[in-house]
């Protein structure tokens, strides 16, 4: 089944103000940068964004924050972004911070038809407030519910016309789970190849989870913390 | 003399055991990788999705797609593997990782830890810390004994929002190695030249001192 759309404009068609979006990536690594730029252009607002991080001030989801397009963020770590911190502390932006492993599993559960699950993460902390607690093997766990989204937007290294995806290195992160949890999943890829070219043994995300795929025009791939060691 | 950050990392590295998978947090814990004892093989897991994390890349060889949980550019060792975030936390929650080393703002003498939020002032989020501390069998906290104002970070009760309850097993600071027991912080070792009295003065929580306390042995 051919999932290819010609460009980012077609890929993002149907995204409207007030929707819930999932956006893959960890920090600035593996984020769908072409689609984020398109969301800025479209000017949609009141968005609920589910993403591990909120970008930096002038890149990634930071761009949507600058335009006040986001109403609520569901994330695990939001440091490195001053505008985010300002909007959160002033109450303009609603923020739901959840443990990273719970966030990943909630997305996976959403895509896998599991409505909720118990995890030990967050027991006895603010995160557990209002959540059911149950003991398993003598240890308290809290009930976490699945997450889904109107659109999930992911970024992969290679993809084929069927929507099968291969990720590179640690740019994989949240992308596979979010691809599963979107009612419509958009994948932007660096290389788009014909069906049959990717080895089926080495595909990370099966195309069944992807509804639209396109080749991103440009990937800046900004590095957040450039750390090196000297050459001897 | 009190240890510096590298000294704390060096002392923690002595606790590494052959064959362990280890998750190192941001800050002092990251430095532990520089002091792996000879003859010991460990593999480092970073929760954003790599097992077999190597050192920082040489200049010019950075790859934006290859970072650690601190968003720093890294390399992969031979035999390394990449995976998604759900798999990563399956390793952590499922207790396949033998040791977690992380930093803290406060630790209480019952093993509670706080390291993700200062209400009204700083909210960065917990990242993977809550999953790590809730599940790891073996958690070592690496931190300075006191904060910038000179106040103890080893308390009878945490004042900041908690990251986890009753989970810390051991604390290594610039002054001491302490184990969490039902009676509070048990003093195990002193930093070279640091007296028991200095440690007592810098510890606000219950401190158990039994017999002679040896000095840490660092190279």
Coordinates of C-alpha atoms in Angstrom, one line a residue:
Chain A
X1 CA 0.0 0.0 0.0
X2 CA 1.5 3.3 -1.1
X3 CA 1.6 5.8 1.9
X4 CA 3.7 8.4 0.1
X5 CA 2.6 12.0 0.1
X6 CA 4.5 14.5 -2.0
X7 CA 5.5 17.1 0.7
X8 CA 5.1 18.3 4.2
X9 CA 2.1 20.4 3.4
X10 CA 0.1 17.3 2.3
X11 CA 1.5 15.3 5.2
X12 CA 0.2 17.7 7.8
X13 CA -3.2 18.3 6.1
X14 CA -6.0 17.8 8.6
X15 CA -4.1 18.9 11.7
X16 CA -6.3 21.5 13.4
X17 CA -6.3 23.7 16.4
X18 CA -7.2 22.0 19.7
X19 CA -5.9 18.6 18.6
X20 CA -3.6 16.3 20.5
X21 CA -0.3 15.5 18.8
X22 CA 2.5 13.1 19.6
X23 CA 6.0 14.2 18.4
X24 CA 8.9 11.8 18.5
X25 CA 12.4 12.7 19.6
X26 CA 14.7 12.9 22.7
X27 CA 16.0 16.4 23.1
X28 CA 16.6 17.5 19.6
X29 CA 17.6 14.0 18.5
X30 CA 15.2 12.3 16.1
X31 CA 12.6 15.1 16.0
X32 CA 10.3 15.7 13.0
X33 CA 11.8 19.1 12.2
X34 CA 10.1 19.5 8.8
X35 CA 6.7 18.9 10.2
X36 CA 7.3 21.2 13.2
X37 CA 8.2 24.0 10.8
X38 CA 5.0 23.3 8.9
X39 CA 2.9 23.5 12.1
X40 CA 4.4 26.9 12.7
X41 CA 3.5 27.9 9.2
X42 CA -0.1 26.6 9.6
X43 CA -0.5 28.6 12.8
X44 CA -2.6 25.9 14.5
X45 CA -2.9 26.6 18.2
X46 CA -4.4 25.2 21.5
X47 CA -2.4 22.1 20.8
X48 CA -1.8 19.4 23.3
X49 CA 1.7 18.0 22.6
X50 CA 3.0 14.7 23.9
X51 CA 6.7 14.7 23.5
X52 CA 9.5 13.7 25.9
X53 CA 11.0 17.2 25.8
X54 CA 10.0 20.7 24.7
X55 CA 12.9 21.6 22.4
X56 CA 15.1 24.6 23.0
X57 CA 14.1 28.2 22.7
X58 CA 14.7 28.5 19.0
X59 CA 14.4 24.9 17.7
X60 CA 12.2 21.9 18.0
X61 CA 9.0 22.4 19.9
X62 CA 10.4 25.6 21.2
X63 CA 9.3 27.1 17.9
X64 CA 5.7 26.3 18.7
X65 CA 6.0 27.6 22.2
X66 CA 7.3 30.9 21.0
X67 CA 4.2 31.3 18.9
X68 CA 2.1 30.3 21.9
X69 CA 0.6 27.5 19.8
X70 CA 0.8 24.9 22.6
X71 CA -1.9 24.8 25.3
X72 CA -0.6 21.7 27.1
X73 CA 2.6 19.7 27.2
X74 CA 2.9 16.1 28.3
X75 CA 6.6 15.5 28.8
X76 CA 9.2 14.0 31.1
X77 CA 12.0 16.6 31.0
X78 CA 11.7 20.2 30.0
X79 CA 14.9 21.8 31.1
X80 CA 17.0 23.7 28.5
X81 CA 14.1 25.9 27.4
X82 CA 13.7 29.3 29.1
X83 CA 10.5 30.2 27.3
X84 CA 8.9 27.0 28.4
X85 CA 9.8 27.5 32.0
X86 CA 8.5 31.1 31.8
X87 CA 5.1 30.0 30.4
X88 CA 4.8 27.2 32.8
X89 CA 5.7 29.2 36.0
X90 CA 3.3 32.0 34.9
X91 CA 0.5 29.4 34.3
X92 CA 0.0 30.2 30.6
X93 CA 1.1 26.7 29.7
X94 CA -0.5 23.6 31.2
X95 CA 2.2 20.9 31.9
X96 CA 1.9 17.3 32.8
X97 CA 5.3 15.9 33.8
X98 CA 5.5 12.1 33.9
X99 CA 8.3 9.7 34.3
X100 CA 10.1 8.9 31.1
X101 CA 9.5 5.2 31.2
X102 CA 5.8 5.7 32.0
X103 CA 5.5 8.1 29.1
X104 CA 7.1 5.6 26.7
X105 CA 4.9 2.8 28.0
X106 CA 1.8 4.9 27.9
X107 CA 2.4 5.6 24.3
X108 CA 3.2 1.9 23.6
X109 CA 0.0 0.8 25.5
X110 CA -2.1 3.3 23.5
X111 CA -0.9 1.8 20.3
X112 CA -1.1 -1.8 21.5
X113 CA -4.7 -1.7 22.8
X114 CA -3.8 -1.9 26.5
X115 CA -5.9 0.8 28.3
X116 CA -3.8 1.0 31.5
X117 CA -1.0 -0.7 33.4
X118 CA 0.7 -0.7 36.8
X119 CA 4.2 0.6 37.3
X120 CA 6.3 1.3 40.4
X121 CA 7.6 4.5 39.0
X122 CA 6.4 7.6 40.9
X123 CA 4.9 5.7 43.8
X124 CA 4.9 8.0 46.9
X125 CA 5.5 11.1 44.8
X126 CA 3.4 13.9 43.3
X127 CA 3.0 11.7 40.2
X128 CA 0.9 9.2 42.1
X129 CA -1.6 11.8 43.3
X130 CA -5.1 10.7 42.4
X131 CA -4.0 7.4 40.9
X132 CA -5.0 3.9 42.0
X133 CA -2.3 2.1 44.0
X134 CA -2.0 -1.7 44.2
X135 CA 0.5 -4.0 45.6
X136 CA 2.1 -6.7 43.5
X137 CA 4.7 -9.0 45.0
X138 CA 4.8 -6.9 48.1
X139 CA 5.6 -3.7 46.3
X140 CA 3.3 -0.7 45.6
X141 CA 2.5 0.2 42.0
X142 CA 0.4 3.0 40.5
X143 CA -2.1 2.8 37.6
X144 CA -1.1 4.7 34.5
X145 CA -3.4 5.1 31.5
X146 CA -2.6 4.7 27.8
X147 CA -2.0 7.7 25.6
X148 CA -3.2 8.2 22.0
X149 CA -3.1 11.2 19.7
X150 CA -5.1 12.6 16.7
X151 CA -1.8 12.7 14.9
X152 CA 1.6 11.2 15.7
X153 CA 4.5 12.8 13.9
X154 CA 7.7 10.8 13.8
X155 CA 11.1 11.0 12.2
X156 CA 13.0 8.1 10.7
X157 CA 16.3 7.6 8.9
X158 CA 15.0 5.4 6.1
X159 CA 11.5 4.6 5.0
X160 CA 9.9 2.8 2.1
X161 CA 6.7 3.5 0.1
X162 CA 4.8 1.0 2.4
X163 CA 5.6 3.2 5.4
X164 CA 8.1 0.7 6.9
X165 CA 10.7 2.6 9.0
X166 CA 14.3 2.2 10.0
X167 CA 15.7 4.6 12.6
X168 CA 19.3 5.6 13.2
X169 CA 21.2 5.2 16.5
X170 CA 19.6 6.9 19.4
X171 CA 17.3 9.0 17.1
X172 CA 14.9 6.0 17.5
X173 CA 13.9 6.8 21.1
X174 CA 10.1 7.6 21.3
X175 CA 9.4 7.4 17.6
X176 CA 8.4 3.7 17.3
X177 CA 5.9 3.9 20.2
X178 CA 4.4 7.2 19.0
X179 CA 4.0 5.8 15.5
X180 CA 1.8 3.1 17.0
X181 CA -0.3 5.5 19.1
X182 CA -1.4 8.0 16.4
X183 CA -4.9 7.8 14.8
X184 CA -3.0 9.2 11.8
X185 CA 0.8 8.8 11.9
X186 CA 3.0 10.9 9.7
X187 CA 6.6 9.8 9.1
X188 CA 9.2 12.2 7.8
X189 CA 12.3 10.4 6.6
X190 CA 15.8 11.3 5.3
X191 CA 15.7 8.6 2.6
X192 CA 12.6 7.3 0.9
X193 CA 13.1 4.1 -1.0
X194 CA 10.8 1.8 -3.1
X195 CA 9.1 -1.1 -1.4
X196 CA 11.4 -4.1 -1.3
X197 CA 14.6 -2.2 -0.8
X198 CA 14.6 -2.4 3.0
X199 CA 15.5 -5.8 4.4
X200 CA 12.3 -7.0 6.2
X201 CA 14.6 -8.5 8.9
X202 CA 15.8 -5.0 9.9
X203 CA 12.7 -2.9 9.9
X204 CA 12.0 -1.2 13.2
X205 CA 8.4 0.1 12.7
X206 CA 6.1 -1.9 10.4
X207 CA 4.3 0.2 7.9
X208 CA 0.9 -0.7 9.3
X209 CA 1.5 2.0 11.9
X210 CA 2.2 4.7 9.4
X211 CA -0.5 6.4 7.3
X212 CA 1.6 9.1 5.5
X213 CA 5.3 9.2 4.6
X214 CA 7.4 11.8 3.0
X215 CA 11.0 12.7 2.4
X216 CA 12.0 15.7 4.5
X217 CA 13.3 18.6 2.5
X218 CA 16.1 19.5 4.9
X219 CA 17.4 18.1 8.2
X220 CA 19.4 20.6 10.3
X221 CA 19.9 18.0 13.1
X222 CA 21.1 20.5 15.6
X223 CA 23.3 19.1 18.4
X224 CA 22.3 20.2 21.9
X225 CA 25.5 19.4 23.8
X226 CA 28.5 19.0 21.6
X227 CA 31.0 17.0 23.7
X228 CA 34.3 15.8 22.2
X229 CA 37.6 14.5 23.3
X230 CA 40.9 15.7 21.9
X231 CA 42.6 13.8 19.1
X232 CA 46.0 12.5 20.3
Chain B
X1 CA 40.7 16.8 52.3
X2 CA 37.3 16.6 50.9
X3 CA 37.0 14.9 47.5
X4 CA 36.3 16.7 44.2
X5 CA 33.7 15.4 41.7
X6 CA 36.3 13.2 40.1
X7 CA 37.2 11.7 43.5
X8 CA 33.6 10.9 44.2
X9 CA 33.3 9.2 40.8
X10 CA 36.6 7.3 41.4
X11 CA 35.3 5.9 44.7
X12 CA 32.0 4.8 43.2
X13 CA 33.8 3.1 40.4
X14 CA 35.4 0.8 43.0
X15 CA 31.9 -0.7 43.6
X16 CA 31.6 -1.8 40.0
X17 CA 31.6 -5.6 39.4
X18 CA 32.5 -7.6 36.4
X19 CA 29.6 -8.2 34.1
X20 CA 27.3 -5.5 35.3
X21 CA 25.1 -3.3 33.2
X22 CA 25.2 0.2 34.7
X23 CA 23.1 3.3 34.2
X24 CA 24.9 6.6 34.9
X25 CA 23.0 9.8 35.5
X26 CA 23.9 13.3 34.4
X27 CA 26.7 15.1 36.2
X28 CA 29.1 13.4 38.7
X29 CA 27.7 9.9 37.8
X30 CA 28.9 10.3 34.2
X31 CA 32.5 10.6 35.4
X32 CA 32.4 7.1 36.9
X33 CA 33.0 5.7 33.4
X34 CA 36.5 7.3 33.5
X35 CA 37.6 5.1 36.5
X36 CA 36.5 1.5 35.7
X37 CA 38.9 -0.7 37.7
X38 CA 41.3 -2.8 35.6
X39 CA 40.2 -6.3 34.7
X40 CA 36.5 -5.4 35.0
X41 CA 34.1 -5.3 32.2
X42 CA 30.9 -3.3 32.5
X43 CA 28.5 -1.9 29.9
X44 CA 26.8 1.5 30.2
X45 CA 23.2 1.9 29.4
X46 CA 21.8 5.4 28.6
X47 CA 18.0 5.5 28.9
X48 CA 17.5 7.3 25.6
X49 CA 18.3 4.1 23.9
X50 CA 21.9 2.7 23.9
X51 CA 23.6 -0.2 25.6
X52 CA 27.4 -0.1 25.2
X53 CA 28.0 3.6 25.4
X54 CA 31.5 4.7 24.6
X55 CA 33.5 7.9 25.3
X56 CA 32.9 11.3 23.7
X57 CA 33.7 11.3 20.0
X58 CA 36.9 12.9 18.6
X59 CA 36.4 16.4 17.4
X60 CA 34.8 16.4 14.0
X61 CA 33.3 13.0 14.5
X62 CA 30.2 14.0 16.4
X63 CA 26.9 12.5 15.2
X64 CA 23.7 14.3 16.0
X65 CA 21.9 11.0 16.0
X66 CA 24.1 9.5 18.7
X67 CA 23.7 11.1 22.1
X68 CA 23.3 10.1 25.8
X69 CA 20.5 10.9 28.2
X70 CA 22.3 14.2 29.0
X71 CA 22.0 15.1 25.2
X72 CA 25.8 14.9 24.9
X73 CA 27.4 13.5 21.8
X74 CA 28.8 10.1 22.4
X75 CA 30.2 7.0 20.6
X76 CA 29.2 3.4 20.6
X77 CA 31.5 0.5 21.7
X78 CA 31.8 -2.6 19.6
X79 CA 28.8 -4.8 20.5
X80 CA 26.6 -1.8 21.3
X81 CA 22.9 -1.8 20.6
X82 CA 20.3 0.8 20.1
X83 CA 16.6 0.5 21.1
X84 CA 13.4 2.5 21.6
X85 CA 12.4 4.1 24.9
X86 CA 9.9 1.4 25.9
X87 CA 12.5 -1.3 25.5
X88 CA 15.0 0.9 27.4
X89 CA 12.7 1.2 30.4
X90 CA 11.8 -2.5 30.2
X91 CA 15.5 -3.0 30.9
X92 CA 15.3 -0.6 33.8
X93 CA 11.9 -1.6 35.3
X94 CA 12.6 -5.3 34.7
X95 CA 15.8 -5.0 36.8
X96 CA 18.1 -6.1 34.0
X97 CA 20.4 -3.2 34.9
X98 CA 22.5 -4.0 38.0
X99 CA 23.5 -0.5 39.2
X100 CA 22.1 3.0 38.9
X101 CA 24.2 5.9 39.9
X102 CA 22.5 9.3 40.0
X103 CA 22.8 12.7 41.5
X104 CA 20.4 14.2 44.1
X105 CA 19.4 17.5 45.7
X106 CA 18.4 15.8 48.9
X107 CA 18.6 12.3 50.4
X108 CA 16.7 11.3 53.6
X109 CA 18.0 8.8 56.2
X110 CA 15.2 6.4 55.2
X111 CA 16.4 6.3 51.6
X112 CA 14.0 8.9 50.1
X113 CA 15.5 11.0 47.3
X114 CA 14.5 14.3 45.8
X115 CA 16.2 15.5 42.6
X116 CA 13.7 16.9 40.1
X117 CA 11.9 20.0 41.2
X118 CA 12.1 23.1 43.4
X119 CA 8.5 24.4 43.6
X120 CA 8.0 27.8 42.1
X121 CA 11.7 28.1 41.1
X122 CA 13.0 25.3 39.0
X123 CA 11.0 22.6 37.2
X124 CA 13.0 20.6 34.8
X125 CA 11.1 17.3 35.1
X126 CA 12.1 13.9 36.4
X127 CA 13.2 12.5 33.1
X128 CA 13.9 8.8 33.7
X129 CA 14.9 9.3 37.4
X130 CA 11.6 8.1 38.9
X131 CA 11.6 4.9 36.8
X132 CA 15.2 4.3 37.7
X133 CA 14.9 4.7 41.4
X134 CA 11.6 2.8 41.7
X135 CA 13.0 -0.3 40.1
X136 CA 16.7 -0.5 40.5
X137 CA 18.0 -3.0 43.1
X138 CA 21.2 -1.1 43.7
X139 CA 21.1 2.7 43.7
X140 CA 24.1 4.8 44.6
X141 CA 23.7 8.5 45.0
X142 CA 26.7 10.7 44.0
X143 CA 26.6 14.2 45.3
X144 CA 28.2 16.9 47.4
X145 CA 27.5 16.5 51.1
X146 CA 26.2 20.1 51.4
X147 CA 24.6 22.6 49.1
X148 CA 26.1 25.9 47.9
X149 CA 24.8 27.6 51.0
X150 CA 26.6 25.0 53.2
X151 CA 23.4 23.3 54.3
X152 CA 23.4 19.5 54.6
X153 CA 21.8 17.5 51.7
X154 CA 21.6 14.4 54.0
X155 CA 18.4 15.0 55.9
X156 CA 16.0 13.3 58.3
X157 CA 13.2 14.1 55.8
X158 CA 13.4 15.6 52.3
X159 CA 11.9 19.1 52.0
X160 CA 11.6 19.0 48.2
X161 CA 9.1 16.9 46.1
X162 CA 10.3 13.3 46.1
X163 CA 11.6 11.3 43.2
X164 CA 11.3 8.0 45.0
X165 CA 10.7 6.6 48.5
X166 CA 13.0 4.4 50.5
X167 CA 15.0 3.5 47.5
X168 CA 18.6 4.8 48.0
X169 CA 21.0 2.2 49.3
X170 CA 24.3 4.1 49.4
X171 CA 25.5 7.7 49.2
X172 CA 29.0 8.7 48.2
X173 CA 29.8 12.4 48.8
X174 CA 32.9 14.6 48.9
X175 CA 33.2 13.7 52.6
X176 CA 32.0 10.1 53.1
X177 CA 30.6 6.8 52.0
X178 CA 27.3 6.1 53.8
X179 CA 24.9 3.2 53.7
X180 CA 21.1 3.6 54.4
X181 CA 20.1 1.4 57.3
X182 CA 16.9 1.3 59.4
X183 CA 18.8 3.4 61.9
X184 CA 19.7 6.1 59.4
X185 CA 22.9 6.9 57.5
X186 CA 25.6 4.4 58.5
X187 CA 29.1 5.9 58.1
X188 CA 31.3 3.4 56.2
X189 CA 34.3 5.4 55.0
X190 CA 35.7 8.9 55.4
X191 CA 37.3 10.9 52.6
X192 CA 41.1 11.2 53.1
X193 CA 41.9 13.5 56.0
X194 CA 38.2 14.2 56.8
X195 CA 37.3 13.6 60.4
X196 CA 34.2 11.9 61.7
X197 CA 33.3 15.2 63.5
X198 CA 33.3 17.1 60.2
X199 CA 30.9 14.5 58.7
X200 CA 28.7 14.6 61.7
X201 CA 28.5 18.4 61.4
X202 CA 27.6 18.2 57.7
X203 CA 24.9 15.6 58.2
X204 CA 21.4 16.7 59.3
X205 CA 19.8 13.3 59.2
X206 CA 20.5 10.4 61.7
X207 CA 24.1 9.3 61.5
X208 CA 25.4 6.0 62.8
X209 CA 29.1 5.8 63.7
X210 CA 30.3 2.4 64.9
X211 CA 33.9 1.8 65.8
X212 CA 36.9 3.1 63.8
X213 CA 35.9 4.5 60.4
X214 CA 38.5 3.8 57.7
X215 CA 39.6 6.3 55.1
X216 CA 38.7 5.7 51.5
X217 CA 41.6 4.2 49.5
X218 CA 42.0 6.2 46.2
X219 CA 44.9 6.1 43.8

